[in-house]
Amino acid sequence: MNVSDYKCISCSANLRFNPQTQKWVCDYCGASYTKKDLEKAYGTDDNLKNENEIKLDANYGCYNCPNCGAEIIMDDTTTATFCVYCGSNAIVKNKLKGEFNPSKIIPFKTTKDDAIAAFKQYKKGKLFIPNEFTNPQNIEKISGIYIPFFIYDCDVESDLHIKATRTTHWSDFSYNYTKTDYYNLHRNASTHFENIPVDGATKFPDDIMNSIEPFNYKDLQDFSPSYLSGFLSERYNVDINELFEIAKKRAIKTSEDEIISTITSYGTKTITNKNHNVKKNDTSEYVLLPVWMLNVKFNDNIYTFAMNGQTGKFVGNVPIDKKKFWKYWIGIFSGSLIITSLLVILFNLL
Ligand SMILES: [Zn+2]
Ligand SMILES: [Zn+2]
């Protein structure tokens, strides 16, 4: 099974997508190409949409580099990676067909240097960050990954019954008074939601993916495998119906919060009865979104730093190194013990 690559049209060296210029560049001869130039040379890939995925053979996961022929091993969900021997892009068009053909993509807008700078800023002030995260060789491993997301549009009709209270206090010469009024409120609302993103790959932690939102969907472009040049890419591996359930929960929660936030001038507000009717619109799409990611193993756990490849918003769950933490405090404690002992000796001498 072979993989595809986009090569420089004039010198055949590797091409990579440059987030700064939004063009494909050749680092060897300096040429740069637009999407139109590449489509002229390599065709449009329009057929990917309608073709069924070809079932892969027993050598599933083994591919040959189009450039040097070396074997490239990848997961069955990986759709783009590199050849470790020659650095060529390896894009598996076979895995981007039919239901796995993304309709849109937000191309990277930030560079690897931006991601490294963000990581350095993130670890600034974190005294006890494990050495694994400060090792420059590990930091170099920050990779740009296109993560599969489904974005949903839906309408939510909400009907809420809310018990609310309003409490007033006053005093006279003899007593302090507290008066609580109880109210039964009823609210109806329709809320329209656009582009609720849900991460479709189990490989990536959902909390991290939620934290680097929002993406600006104005930048969505029609998908072409050429955008994957120079990046890693994954395809979804979860049940699409389950994904909509996640989007639905988010829409309902947001809708409830919005309704409650419009009820002001009450002390407490408790929802006593609720009914939501969610209608999914047909405009939902399978898209690839850009994320810079650094995964580091520490004490048998994987910790992640992630940056939104479009907006630069970043987040991490990097742990503190307990050994470093105790060394630091024992250092301060023993330091102050020495100073105290010195002072005691000094006082005794006087
Ligand atoms: Zn070139
Ligand atoms: Zn190769």
PDB file of N, CA, C and O in Angstrom, residues 90-121:
ATOM      1  N   ALA A  90       3.822  11.649   4.109  1.00  0.00           N
ATOM      2  CA  ALA A  90       3.135  10.411   3.750  1.00  0.00           C
ATOM      3  C   ALA A  90       1.651  10.611   4.033  1.00  0.00           C
ATOM      4  O   ALA A  90       1.219  10.589   5.174  1.00  0.00           O
ATOM      5  N   ILE A  91       0.887  10.877   2.962  1.00  0.00           N
ATOM      6  CA  ILE A  91      -0.549  11.146   3.111  1.00  0.00           C
ATOM      7  C   ILE A  91      -1.303   9.939   2.545  1.00  0.00           C
ATOM      8  O   ILE A  91      -1.092   9.554   1.391  1.00  0.00           O
ATOM      9  N   VAL A  92      -2.140   9.322   3.391  1.00  0.00           N
ATOM     10  CA  VAL A  92      -2.834   8.107   2.958  1.00  0.00           C
ATOM     11  C   VAL A  92      -4.214   8.476   2.431  1.00  0.00           C
ATOM     12  O   VAL A  92      -5.194   8.529   3.165  1.00  0.00           O
ATOM     13  N   LYS A  93      -4.282   8.739   1.129  1.00  0.00           N
ATOM     14  CA  LYS A  93      -5.549   9.198   0.537  1.00  0.00           C
ATOM     15  C   LYS A  93      -6.643   8.137   0.661  1.00  0.00           C
ATOM     16  O   LYS A  93      -7.813   8.452   0.752  1.00  0.00           O
ATOM     17  N   ASN A  94      -6.213   6.879   0.676  1.00  0.00           N
ATOM     18  CA  ASN A  94      -7.158   5.781   0.832  1.00  0.00           C
ATOM     19  C   ASN A  94      -7.999   5.887   2.097  1.00  0.00           C
ATOM     20  O   ASN A  94      -9.118   5.410   2.161  1.00  0.00           O
ATOM     21  N   LYS A  95      -7.395   6.480   3.131  1.00  0.00           N
ATOM     22  CA  LYS A  95      -8.099   6.591   4.419  1.00  0.00           C
ATOM     23  C   LYS A  95      -8.868   7.906   4.517  1.00  0.00           C
ATOM     24  O   LYS A  95      -9.364   8.256   5.571  1.00  0.00           O
ATOM     25  N   LEU A  96      -8.886   8.670   3.426  1.00  0.00           N
ATOM     26  CA  LEU A  96      -9.593   9.959   3.425  1.00  0.00           C
ATOM     27  C   LEU A  96     -10.774   9.913   2.466  1.00  0.00           C
ATOM     28  O   LEU A  96     -11.236  10.922   1.970  1.00  0.00           O
ATOM     29  N   LYS A  97     -11.231   8.671   2.189  1.00  0.00           N
ATOM     30  CA  LYS A  97     -12.293   8.516   1.192  1.00  0.00           C
ATOM     31  C   LYS A  97     -13.659   8.356   1.827  1.00  0.00           C
ATOM     32  O   LYS A  97     -13.760   7.969   2.994  1.00  0.00           O
ATOM     33  N   GLY A  98     -14.690   8.613   1.012  1.00  0.00           N
ATOM     34  CA  GLY A  98     -16.068   8.359   1.434  1.00  0.00           C
ATOM     35  C   GLY A  98     -16.421   9.050   2.733  1.00  0.00           C
ATOM     36  O   GLY A  98     -16.240  10.258   2.874  1.00  0.00           O
ATOM     37  N   GLU A  99     -16.905   8.259   3.700  1.00  0.00           N
ATOM     38  CA  GLU A  99     -17.349   8.849   4.978  1.00  0.00           C
ATOM     39  C   GLU A  99     -16.185   9.472   5.750  1.00  0.00           C
ATOM     40  O   GLU A  99     -16.394  10.235   6.687  1.00  0.00           O
ATOM     41  N   PHE A 100     -14.952   9.130   5.373  1.00  0.00           N
ATOM     42  CA  PHE A 100     -13.792   9.686   6.062  1.00  0.00           C
ATOM     43  C   PHE A 100     -13.182  10.885   5.328  1.00  0.00           C
ATOM     44  O   PHE A 100     -12.097  11.328   5.638  1.00  0.00           O
ATOM     45  N   ASN A 101     -13.893  11.348   4.307  1.00  0.00           N
ATOM     46  CA  ASN A 101     -13.403  12.501   3.557  1.00  0.00           C
ATOM     47  C   ASN A 101     -13.896  13.782   4.238  1.00  0.00           C
ATOM     48  O   ASN A 101     -15.084  14.082   4.225  1.00  0.00           O
ATOM     49  N   PRO A 102     -12.976  14.541   4.854  1.00  0.00           N
ATOM     50  CA  PRO A 102     -13.417  15.764   5.531  1.00  0.00           C
ATOM     51  C   PRO A 102     -13.978  16.739   4.501  1.00  0.00           C
ATOM     52  O   PRO A 102     -13.478  16.793   3.379  1.00  0.00           O
ATOM     53  N   SER A 103     -15.025  17.481   4.893  1.00  0.00           N
ATOM     54  CA  SER A 103     -15.546  18.433   3.908  1.00  0.00           C
ATOM     55  C   SER A 103     -14.766  19.735   3.963  1.00  0.00           C
ATOM     56  O   SER A 103     -14.608  20.403   2.961  1.00  0.00           O
ATOM     57  N   LYS A 104     -14.285  20.076   5.181  1.00  0.00           N
ATOM     58  CA  LYS A 104     -13.583  21.356   5.318  1.00  0.00           C
ATOM     59  C   LYS A 104     -12.364  21.187   6.224  1.00  0.00           C
ATOM     60  O   LYS A 104     -12.241  20.199   6.952  1.00  0.00           O
ATOM     61  N   ILE A 105     -11.497  22.213   6.192  1.00  0.00           N
ATOM     62  CA  ILE A 105     -10.302  22.221   7.048  1.00  0.00           C
ATOM     63  C   ILE A 105      -9.993  23.674   7.415  1.00  0.00           C
ATOM     64  O   ILE A 105     -10.217  24.581   6.594  1.00  0.00           O
ATOM     65  N   ILE A 106      -9.536  23.891   8.654  1.00  0.00           N
ATOM     66  CA  ILE A 106      -8.966  25.206   8.981  1.00  0.00           C
ATOM     67  C   ILE A 106      -7.456  25.016   8.916  1.00  0.00           C
ATOM     68  O   ILE A 106      -6.883  24.304   9.735  1.00  0.00           O
ATOM     69  N   PRO A 107      -6.780  25.609   7.928  1.00  0.00           N
ATOM     70  CA  PRO A 107      -5.328  25.413   7.820  1.00  0.00           C
ATOM     71  C   PRO A 107      -4.605  26.070   9.005  1.00  0.00           C
ATOM     72  O   PRO A 107      -5.110  27.045   9.573  1.00  0.00           O
ATOM     73  N   PHE A 108      -3.453  25.512   9.357  1.00  0.00           N
ATOM     74  CA  PHE A 108      -2.647  26.113  10.433  1.00  0.00           C
ATOM     75  C   PHE A 108      -2.380  27.574  10.117  1.00  0.00           C
ATOM     76  O   PHE A 108      -2.108  27.936   8.966  1.00  0.00           O
ATOM     77  N   LYS A 109      -2.448  28.418  11.167  1.00  0.00           N
ATOM     78  CA  LYS A 109      -2.117  29.834  11.009  1.00  0.00           C
ATOM     79  C   LYS A 109      -0.899  30.186  11.845  1.00  0.00           C
ATOM     80  O   LYS A 109      -0.286  31.222  11.660  1.00  0.00           O
ATOM     81  N   THR A 110      -0.599  29.331  12.838  1.00  0.00           N
ATOM     82  CA  THR A 110       0.566  29.588  13.693  1.00  0.00           C
ATOM     83  C   THR A 110       1.650  28.577  13.342  1.00  0.00           C
ATOM     84  O   THR A 110       1.364  27.483  12.854  1.00  0.00           O
ATOM     85  N   THR A 111       2.906  28.946  13.618  1.00  0.00           N
ATOM     86  CA  THR A 111       4.026  28.090  13.237  1.00  0.00           C
ATOM     87  C   THR A 111       4.530  27.296  14.434  1.00  0.00           C
ATOM     88  O   THR A 111       4.131  27.549  15.572  1.00  0.00           O
ATOM     89  N   LYS A 112       5.440  26.363  14.148  1.00  0.00           N
ATOM     90  CA  LYS A 112       6.037  25.572  15.226  1.00  0.00           C
ATOM     91  C   LYS A 112       6.794  26.486  16.196  1.00  0.00           C
ATOM     92  O   LYS A 112       6.764  26.278  17.408  1.00  0.00           O
ATOM     93  N   ASP A 113       7.444  27.512  15.667  1.00  0.00           N
ATOM     94  CA  ASP A 113       8.154  28.471  16.531  1.00  0.00           C
ATOM     95  C   ASP A 113       7.179  29.172  17.485  1.00  0.00           C
ATOM     96  O   ASP A 113       7.492  29.396  18.650  1.00  0.00           O
ATOM     97  N   ASP A 114       5.990  29.507  16.981  1.00  0.00           N
ATOM     98  CA  ASP A 114       4.962  30.121  17.849  1.00  0.00           C
ATOM     99  C   ASP A 114       4.597  29.158  18.974  1.00  0.00           C
ATOM    100  O   ASP A 114       4.430  29.557  20.129  1.00  0.00           O
ATOM    101  N   ALA A 115       4.470  27.864  18.624  1.00  0.00           N
ATOM    102  CA  ALA A 115       4.065  26.862  19.619  1.00  0.00           C
ATOM    103  C   ALA A 115       5.160  26.688  20.674  1.00  0.00           C
ATOM    104  O   ALA A 115       4.878  26.574  21.873  1.00  0.00           O
ATOM    105  N   ILE A 116       6.431  26.679  20.230  1.00  0.00           N
ATOM    106  CA  ILE A 116       7.542  26.530  21.180  1.00  0.00           C
ATOM    107  C   ILE A 116       7.589  27.752  22.100  1.00  0.00           C
ATOM    108  O   ILE A 116       7.760  27.619  23.322  1.00  0.00           O
ATOM    109  N   ALA A 117       7.391  28.943  21.533  1.00  0.00           N
ATOM    110  CA  ALA A 117       7.394  30.170  22.351  1.00  0.00           C
ATOM    111  C   ALA A 117       6.259  30.119  23.375  1.00  0.00           C
ATOM    112  O   ALA A 117       6.444  30.479  24.552  1.00  0.00           O
ATOM    113  N   ALA A 118       5.088  29.618  22.959  1.00  0.00           N
ATOM    114  CA  ALA A 118       3.943  29.522  23.880  1.00  0.00           C
ATOM    115  C   ALA A 118       4.240  28.529  24.992  1.00  0.00           C
ATOM    116  O   ALA A 118       3.904  28.764  26.155  1.00  0.00           O
ATOM    117  N   PHE A 119       4.899  27.421  24.636  1.00  0.00           N
ATOM    118  CA  PHE A 119       5.230  26.431  25.662  1.00  0.00           C
ATOM    119  C   PHE A 119       6.212  27.008  26.677  1.00  0.00           C
ATOM    120  O   PHE A 119       6.075  26.803  27.879  1.00  0.00           O
ATOM    121  N   LYS A 120       7.192  27.774  26.177  1.00  0.00           N
ATOM    122  CA  LYS A 120       8.179  28.390  27.084  1.00  0.00           C
ATOM    123  C   LYS A 120       7.483  29.367  28.025  1.00  0.00           C
ATOM    124  O   LYS A 120       7.820  29.455  29.208  1.00  0.00           O
ATOM    125  N   GLN A 121       6.510  30.089  27.509  1.00  0.00           N
ATOM    126  CA  GLN A 121       5.757  31.024  28.337  1.00  0.00           C
ATOM    127  C   GLN A 121       4.936  30.260  29.375  1.00  0.00           C
ATOM    128  O   GLN A 121       4.850  30.657  30.525  1.00  0.00           O
TER     129      GLN A 121
END
